Amino acid sequence: MSGMLLTGIGHLTTNLGEPIERGAVSIRDGHIAFAGAEADAPEQGPSDRLDCEGRAVIPGFVDAHTHLVFAGERSKEFESRLAGEPYTGGGILSTVESTRTSSTEELYDLASGRVRRMIANGTTTVEIKSGYGLDLDTELRLLEVATRLGETHPVTVKTTFLGAHTVSTEYRDDRDGYVELVVEEMLPRAVGLADYCDVFVEDGVFSVDQAERIFAAAASLGLPARVHADQLSRSGGAGLAARIGAASADHLDHVTEEDADALAAAGVSAVLVPGASFSLRSPQAPGPMLWEAGCTVALATDCNPGTSYVEAMGFVISLAVVQMGLTVDQAIWAATRGGALSLGLEDRGALAEGMQADLVVLDAPSPAHIPYRPATNHIWTVIQDGKQSYRRD
Ligand code: NIG
Ligand code: FE
């Protein structure tokens, strides 16, 4: 039986009740056996001990929205935006070009680097979307790479098929034909490789009607929906997500209180990606309003080469606190438990007996140091599935 005992925790965030000062966590066979006051910790037999020397411990980050398998980069497009060009989603096609012409090995190596940097920034679970292939062969290759990343790195991967990220160049003049291709040819082949189906619902990209058709087909194949919703305008994605009972509605920069109430009532998680609004220099999504409405709020990097080339959840938390207006406690919860719930992972994102032992020791006395010292990587040690997946030397 393998085990570990963490002692000397100065500030323990369990996500169940108030933070604990002078805490301890005991781990057995990849699961939490105890998380609470050090004075109450069971004495453990032969096991590794880690003295945290007053550092803070939080659950591992659950990054519930990324597009991290791609080739190429778009810094020129970024600079054009800084010079006043609007973002329309058109740049996706340039990443599609570089992705299609890359070998599966090249895509794996590029994505592996990103995953390793994510782990070094405290991520223990990551959702990965396809969407830079837009043809059957490449979309399947992206999902295969995503799945393999979870097998070869100390991180849990959940995969999402995003064939409807935009209409491919070949179907430029036959947009419904592309929807047909997604429904008839891609979706059935994504079964077994993808856990979810996503659509970029936006004026000029996919309409609510087209998305509804894709999500209905996905549901019939057993794939629940995650929706790129109301990012650039209030184009109806959140309303659709609520109506079909999606697992999550993501982005949500333009949602209203009415949308928030509908999401909360339907139990749809609100996955917010402040890195995208930051990079697009647009106002942040109304996180506090969604929280007040009773939504399960999650935070994610949206790691992608166009709008949010962000790998660190710490930076996302800083934006959520300083620009969006969530409290530190809300932001930490959303970056851990919120993300886990949005992915149906009830046993992640909280530290209590029976939960998977995914946690982070910060090199700081409290999680407030993440937004307080925003440009510092505060990760000291990451434990995933009960084993150290990263340790700062
Ligand atoms: O989440 N909104 C759509 N998709 C990505 C951006 C994709 C890109 O520009 O490459 C996003 O922001
Ligand atoms: Fe996205």
mmCIF file of N, CA, C and O in Angstrom, residues 197-246:
data_model
loop_
_atom_site.group_PDB
_atom_site.id
_atom_site.type_symbol
_atom_site.label_atom_id
_atom_site.label_comp_id
_atom_site.label_asym_id
_atom_site.label_seq_id
_atom_site.Cartn_x
_atom_site.Cartn_y
_atom_site.Cartn_z
ATOM 1 N N CYS A 197 -19.069 16.816 -27.039
ATOM 2 C CA CYS A 197 -19.127 17.503 -28.335
ATOM 3 C C CYS A 197 -19.332 18.997 -28.086
ATOM 4 O O CYS A 197 -20.113 19.390 -27.222
ATOM 5 N N ASP A 198 -18.608 19.823 -28.828
ATOM 6 C CA ASP A 198 -18.663 21.286 -28.680
ATOM 7 C C ASP A 198 -18.963 21.905 -30.043
ATOM 8 O O ASP A 198 -18.659 21.310 -31.091
ATOM 9 N N VAL A 199 -19.586 23.087 -30.038
ATOM 10 C CA VAL A 199 -19.815 23.873 -31.258
ATOM 11 C C VAL A 199 -19.558 25.336 -30.920
ATOM 12 O O VAL A 199 -19.949 25.805 -29.850
ATOM 13 N N PHE A 200 -18.881 26.055 -31.827
ATOM 14 C CA PHE A 200 -18.669 27.498 -31.676
ATOM 15 C C PHE A 200 -19.919 28.190 -32.211
ATOM 16 O O PHE A 200 -20.085 28.359 -33.418
ATOM 17 N N VAL A 201 -20.834 28.527 -31.304
ATOM 18 C CA VAL A 201 -22.089 29.184 -31.689
ATOM 19 C C VAL A 201 -21.833 30.689 -31.701
ATOM 20 O O VAL A 201 -21.558 31.288 -30.654
ATOM 21 N N GLU A 202 -21.872 31.283 -32.891
ATOM 22 C CA GLU A 202 -21.587 32.727 -32.994
ATOM 23 C C GLU A 202 -22.118 33.233 -34.333
ATOM 24 O O GLU A 202 -22.098 32.484 -35.314
ATOM 25 N N ASP A 203 -22.565 34.466 -34.360
ATOM 26 C CA ASP A 203 -22.991 35.067 -35.630
ATOM 27 C C ASP A 203 -21.850 34.918 -36.623
ATOM 28 O O ASP A 203 -20.704 35.259 -36.326
ATOM 29 N N GLY A 204 -22.134 34.387 -37.792
ATOM 30 C CA GLY A 204 -21.101 34.238 -38.813
ATOM 31 C C GLY A 204 -20.284 32.974 -38.667
ATOM 32 O O GLY A 204 -19.436 32.692 -39.517
ATOM 33 N N VAL A 205 -20.496 32.190 -37.609
ATOM 34 C CA VAL A 205 -19.779 30.921 -37.479
ATOM 35 C C VAL A 205 -20.837 29.801 -37.574
ATOM 36 O O VAL A 205 -21.205 29.412 -38.673
ATOM 37 N N PHE A 206 -21.371 29.313 -36.456
ATOM 38 C CA PHE A 206 -22.487 28.369 -36.533
ATOM 39 C C PHE A 206 -23.712 28.976 -35.852
ATOM 40 O O PHE A 206 -23.591 29.548 -34.754
ATOM 41 N N SER A 207 -24.863 28.847 -36.495
ATOM 42 C CA SER A 207 -26.105 29.395 -35.944
ATOM 43 C C SER A 207 -26.618 28.466 -34.845
ATOM 44 O O SER A 207 -26.190 27.306 -34.733
ATOM 45 N N VAL A 208 -27.560 28.982 -34.071
ATOM 46 C CA VAL A 208 -28.187 28.168 -33.024
ATOM 47 C C VAL A 208 -28.835 26.930 -33.654
ATOM 48 O O VAL A 208 -28.723 25.820 -33.121
ATOM 49 N N ASP A 209 -29.474 27.107 -34.806
ATOM 50 C CA ASP A 209 -30.134 25.965 -35.453
ATOM 51 C C ASP A 209 -29.129 24.899 -35.885
ATOM 52 O O ASP A 209 -29.352 23.699 -35.691
ATOM 53 N N GLN A 210 -28.037 25.347 -36.485
ATOM 54 C CA GLN A 210 -27.017 24.375 -36.913
ATOM 55 C C GLN A 210 -26.430 23.648 -35.702
ATOM 56 O O GLN A 210 -26.231 22.433 -35.722
ATOM 57 N N ALA A 211 -26.173 24.413 -34.630
ATOM 58 C CA ALA A 211 -25.603 23.806 -33.424
ATOM 59 C C ALA A 211 -26.578 22.795 -32.828
ATOM 60 O O ALA A 211 -26.178 21.712 -32.377
ATOM 61 N N GLU A 212 -27.856 23.156 -32.853
ATOM 62 C CA GLU A 212 -28.866 22.268 -32.275
ATOM 63 C C GLU A 212 -28.869 20.926 -33.009
ATOM 64 O O GLU A 212 -28.991 19.866 -32.404
ATOM 65 N N ARG A 213 -28.691 20.997 -34.316
ATOM 66 C CA ARG A 213 -28.662 19.774 -35.122
ATOM 67 C C ARG A 213 -27.440 18.922 -34.728
ATOM 68 O O ARG A 213 -27.540 17.701 -34.552
ATOM 69 N N ILE A 214 -26.299 19.563 -34.588
ATOM 70 C CA ILE A 214 -25.076 18.828 -34.237
ATOM 71 C C ILE A 214 -25.194 18.233 -32.831
ATOM 72 O O ILE A 214 -24.867 17.060 -32.606
ATOM 73 N N PHE A 215 -25.710 19.015 -31.886
ATOM 74 C CA PHE A 215 -25.821 18.514 -30.513
ATOM 75 C C PHE A 215 -26.847 17.378 -30.408
ATOM 76 O O PHE A 215 -26.681 16.470 -29.595
ATOM 77 N N ALA A 216 -27.898 17.437 -31.224
ATOM 78 C CA ALA A 216 -28.892 16.351 -31.194
ATOM 79 C C ALA A 216 -28.237 15.057 -31.679
ATOM 80 O O ALA A 216 -28.417 13.985 -31.083
ATOM 81 N N ALA A 217 -27.460 15.165 -32.744
ATOM 82 C CA ALA A 217 -26.771 13.973 -33.264
ATOM 83 C C ALA A 217 -25.776 13.453 -32.221
ATOM 84 O O ALA A 217 -25.649 12.241 -31.999
ATOM 85 N N ALA A 218 -25.053 14.382 -31.579
ATOM 86 C CA ALA A 218 -24.075 13.985 -30.560
ATOM 87 C C ALA A 218 -24.779 13.275 -29.406
ATOM 88 O O ALA A 218 -24.315 12.226 -28.932
ATOM 89 N N ALA A 219 -25.898 13.831 -28.964
ATOM 90 C CA ALA A 219 -26.627 13.232 -27.835
ATOM 91 C C ALA A 219 -27.063 11.813 -28.189
ATOM 92 O O ALA A 219 -26.995 10.901 -27.357
ATOM 93 N N SER A 220 -27.482 11.611 -29.437
ATOM 94 C CA SER A 220 -27.945 10.276 -29.821
ATOM 95 C C SER A 220 -26.781 9.288 -29.838
ATOM 96 O O SER A 220 -26.982 8.075 -29.780
ATOM 97 N N LEU A 221 -25.553 9.807 -29.912
ATOM 98 C CA LEU A 221 -24.365 8.941 -29.867
ATOM 99 C C LEU A 221 -23.762 8.890 -28.463
ATOM 100 O O LEU A 221 -22.689 8.325 -28.249
ATOM 101 N N GLY A 222 -24.436 9.549 -27.513
ATOM 102 C CA GLY A 222 -23.969 9.490 -26.123
ATOM 103 C C GLY A 222 -22.956 10.550 -25.750
ATOM 104 O O GLY A 222 -22.297 10.432 -24.712
ATOM 105 N N LEU A 223 -22.802 11.588 -26.585
ATOM 106 C CA LEU A 223 -21.841 12.652 -26.262
ATOM 107 C C LEU A 223 -22.561 13.891 -25.745
ATOM 108 O O LEU A 223 -23.272 14.561 -26.491
ATOM 109 N N PRO A 224 -22.378 14.249 -24.482
ATOM 110 C CA PRO A 224 -22.994 15.464 -23.956
ATOM 111 C C PRO A 224 -22.335 16.718 -24.542
ATOM 112 O O PRO A 224 -21.222 16.669 -25.074
ATOM 113 N N ALA A 225 -23.040 17.841 -24.414
ATOM 114 C CA ALA A 225 -22.606 19.080 -25.063
ATOM 115 C C ALA A 225 -21.816 19.992 -24.134
ATOM 116 O O ALA A 225 -22.088 20.095 -22.934
ATOM 117 N N ARG A 226 -20.803 20.648 -24.709
ATOM 118 C CA ARG A 226 -20.158 21.819 -24.132
ATOM 119 C C ARG A 226 -20.292 22.857 -25.233
ATOM 120 O O ARG A 226 -20.147 22.523 -26.393
ATOM 121 N N VAL A 227 -20.585 24.108 -24.907
ATOM 122 C CA VAL A 227 -20.943 25.080 -25.944
ATOM 123 C C VAL A 227 -20.075 26.330 -25.851
ATOM 124 O O VAL A 227 -19.984 26.947 -24.793
ATOM 125 N N HIS A 228 -19.439 26.710 -26.982
ATOM 126 C CA HIS A 228 -18.819 28.035 -27.069
ATOM 127 C C HIS A 228 -19.972 29.028 -27.225
ATOM 128 O O HIS A 228 -20.563 29.132 -28.305
ATOM 129 N N ALA A 229 -20.291 29.741 -26.165
ATOM 130 C CA ALA A 229 -21.553 30.476 -26.110
ATOM 131 C C ALA A 229 -21.358 31.956 -25.816
ATOM 132 O O ALA A 229 -20.701 32.332 -24.847
ATOM 133 N N ASP A 230 -21.934 32.792 -26.653
ATOM 134 C CA ASP A 230 -22.022 34.240 -26.403
ATOM 135 C C ASP A 230 -20.667 34.871 -26.075
ATOM 136 O O ASP A 230 -20.564 35.711 -25.192
ATOM 137 N N GLN A 231 -19.658 34.457 -26.834
ATOM 138 C CA GLN A 231 -18.315 35.021 -26.621
ATOM 139 C C GLN A 231 -18.186 36.417 -27.222
ATOM 140 O O GLN A 231 -17.745 37.349 -26.548
ATOM 141 N N LEU A 232 -18.559 36.554 -28.502
ATOM 142 C CA LEU A 232 -18.338 37.831 -29.201
ATOM 143 C C LEU A 232 -19.607 38.669 -29.270
ATOM 144 O O LEU A 232 -19.545 39.879 -29.504
ATOM 145 N N SER A 233 -20.759 38.023 -29.107
ATOM 146 C CA SER A 233 -22.042 38.731 -29.113
ATOM 147 C C SER A 233 -23.065 37.823 -28.431
ATOM 148 O O SER A 233 -22.798 36.642 -28.217
ATOM 149 N N ARG A 234 -24.236 38.374 -28.104
ATOM 150 C CA ARG A 234 -25.261 37.530 -27.482
ATOM 151 C C ARG A 234 -25.996 36.788 -28.594
ATOM 152 O O ARG A 234 -27.097 37.156 -28.986
ATOM 153 N N SER A 235 -25.352 35.721 -29.082
ATOM 154 C CA SER A 235 -25.878 35.048 -30.260
ATOM 155 C C SER A 235 -26.725 33.826 -29.925
ATOM 156 O O SER A 235 -27.135 33.098 -30.818
ATOM 157 N N GLY A 236 -26.982 33.574 -28.663
ATOM 158 C CA GLY A 236 -27.952 32.528 -28.312
ATOM 159 C C GLY A 236 -27.362 31.227 -27.797
ATOM 160 O O GLY A 236 -28.100 30.278 -27.521
ATOM 161 N N GLY A 237 -26.067 31.159 -27.652
ATOM 162 C CA GLY A 237 -25.441 29.903 -27.218
ATOM 163 C C GLY A 237 -25.829 29.492 -25.808
ATOM 164 O O GLY A 237 -26.065 28.308 -25.543
ATOM 165 N N ALA A 238 -25.903 30.466 -24.899
ATOM 166 C CA ALA A 238 -26.242 30.116 -23.514
ATOM 167 C C ALA A 238 -27.686 29.623 -23.433
ATOM 168 O O ALA A 238 -27.975 28.627 -22.755
ATOM 169 N N GLY A 239 -28.574 30.306 -24.150
ATOM 170 C CA GLY A 239 -29.973 29.870 -24.171
ATOM 171 C C GLY A 239 -30.081 28.444 -24.692
ATOM 172 O O GLY A 239 -30.806 27.617 -24.141
ATOM 173 N N LEU A 240 -29.330 28.151 -25.746
ATOM 174 C CA LEU A 240 -29.334 26.802 -26.324
ATOM 175 C C LEU A 240 -28.790 25.791 -25.304
ATOM 176 O O LEU A 240 -29.365 24.715 -25.100
ATOM 177 N N ALA A 241 -27.693 26.148 -24.659
ATOM 178 C CA ALA A 241 -27.078 25.238 -23.678
ATOM 179 C C ALA A 241 -28.088 24.889 -22.579
ATOM 180 O O ALA A 241 -28.192 23.727 -22.160
ATOM 181 N N ALA A 242 -28.832 25.895 -22.124
ATOM 182 C CA ALA A 242 -29.824 25.648 -21.074
ATOM 183 C C ALA A 242 -30.946 24.753 -21.605
ATOM 184 O O ALA A 242 -31.377 23.810 -20.939
ATOM 185 N N ARG A 243 -31.387 25.038 -22.820
ATOM 186 C CA ARG A 243 -32.514 24.292 -23.397
ATOM 187 C C ARG A 243 -32.179 22.811 -23.575
ATOM 188 O O ARG A 243 -33.007 21.940 -23.340
ATOM 189 N N ILE A 244 -30.960 22.515 -24.004
ATOM 190 C CA ILE A 244 -30.617 21.104 -24.264
ATOM 191 C C ILE A 244 -29.947 20.445 -23.059
ATOM 192 O O ILE A 244 -29.559 19.284 -23.126
ATOM 193 N N GLY A 245 -29.789 21.196 -21.956
ATOM 194 C CA GLY A 245 -29.151 20.606 -20.776
ATOM 195 C C GLY A 245 -27.707 20.234 -21.026
ATOM 196 O O GLY A 245 -27.255 19.129 -20.684
ATOM 197 N N ALA A 246 -26.950 21.159 -21.609
ATOM 198 C CA ALA A 246 -25.522 20.927 -21.874
ATOM 199 C C ALA A 246 -24.771 20.732 -20.560
ATOM 200 O O ALA A 246 -25.225 21.160 -19.494
#
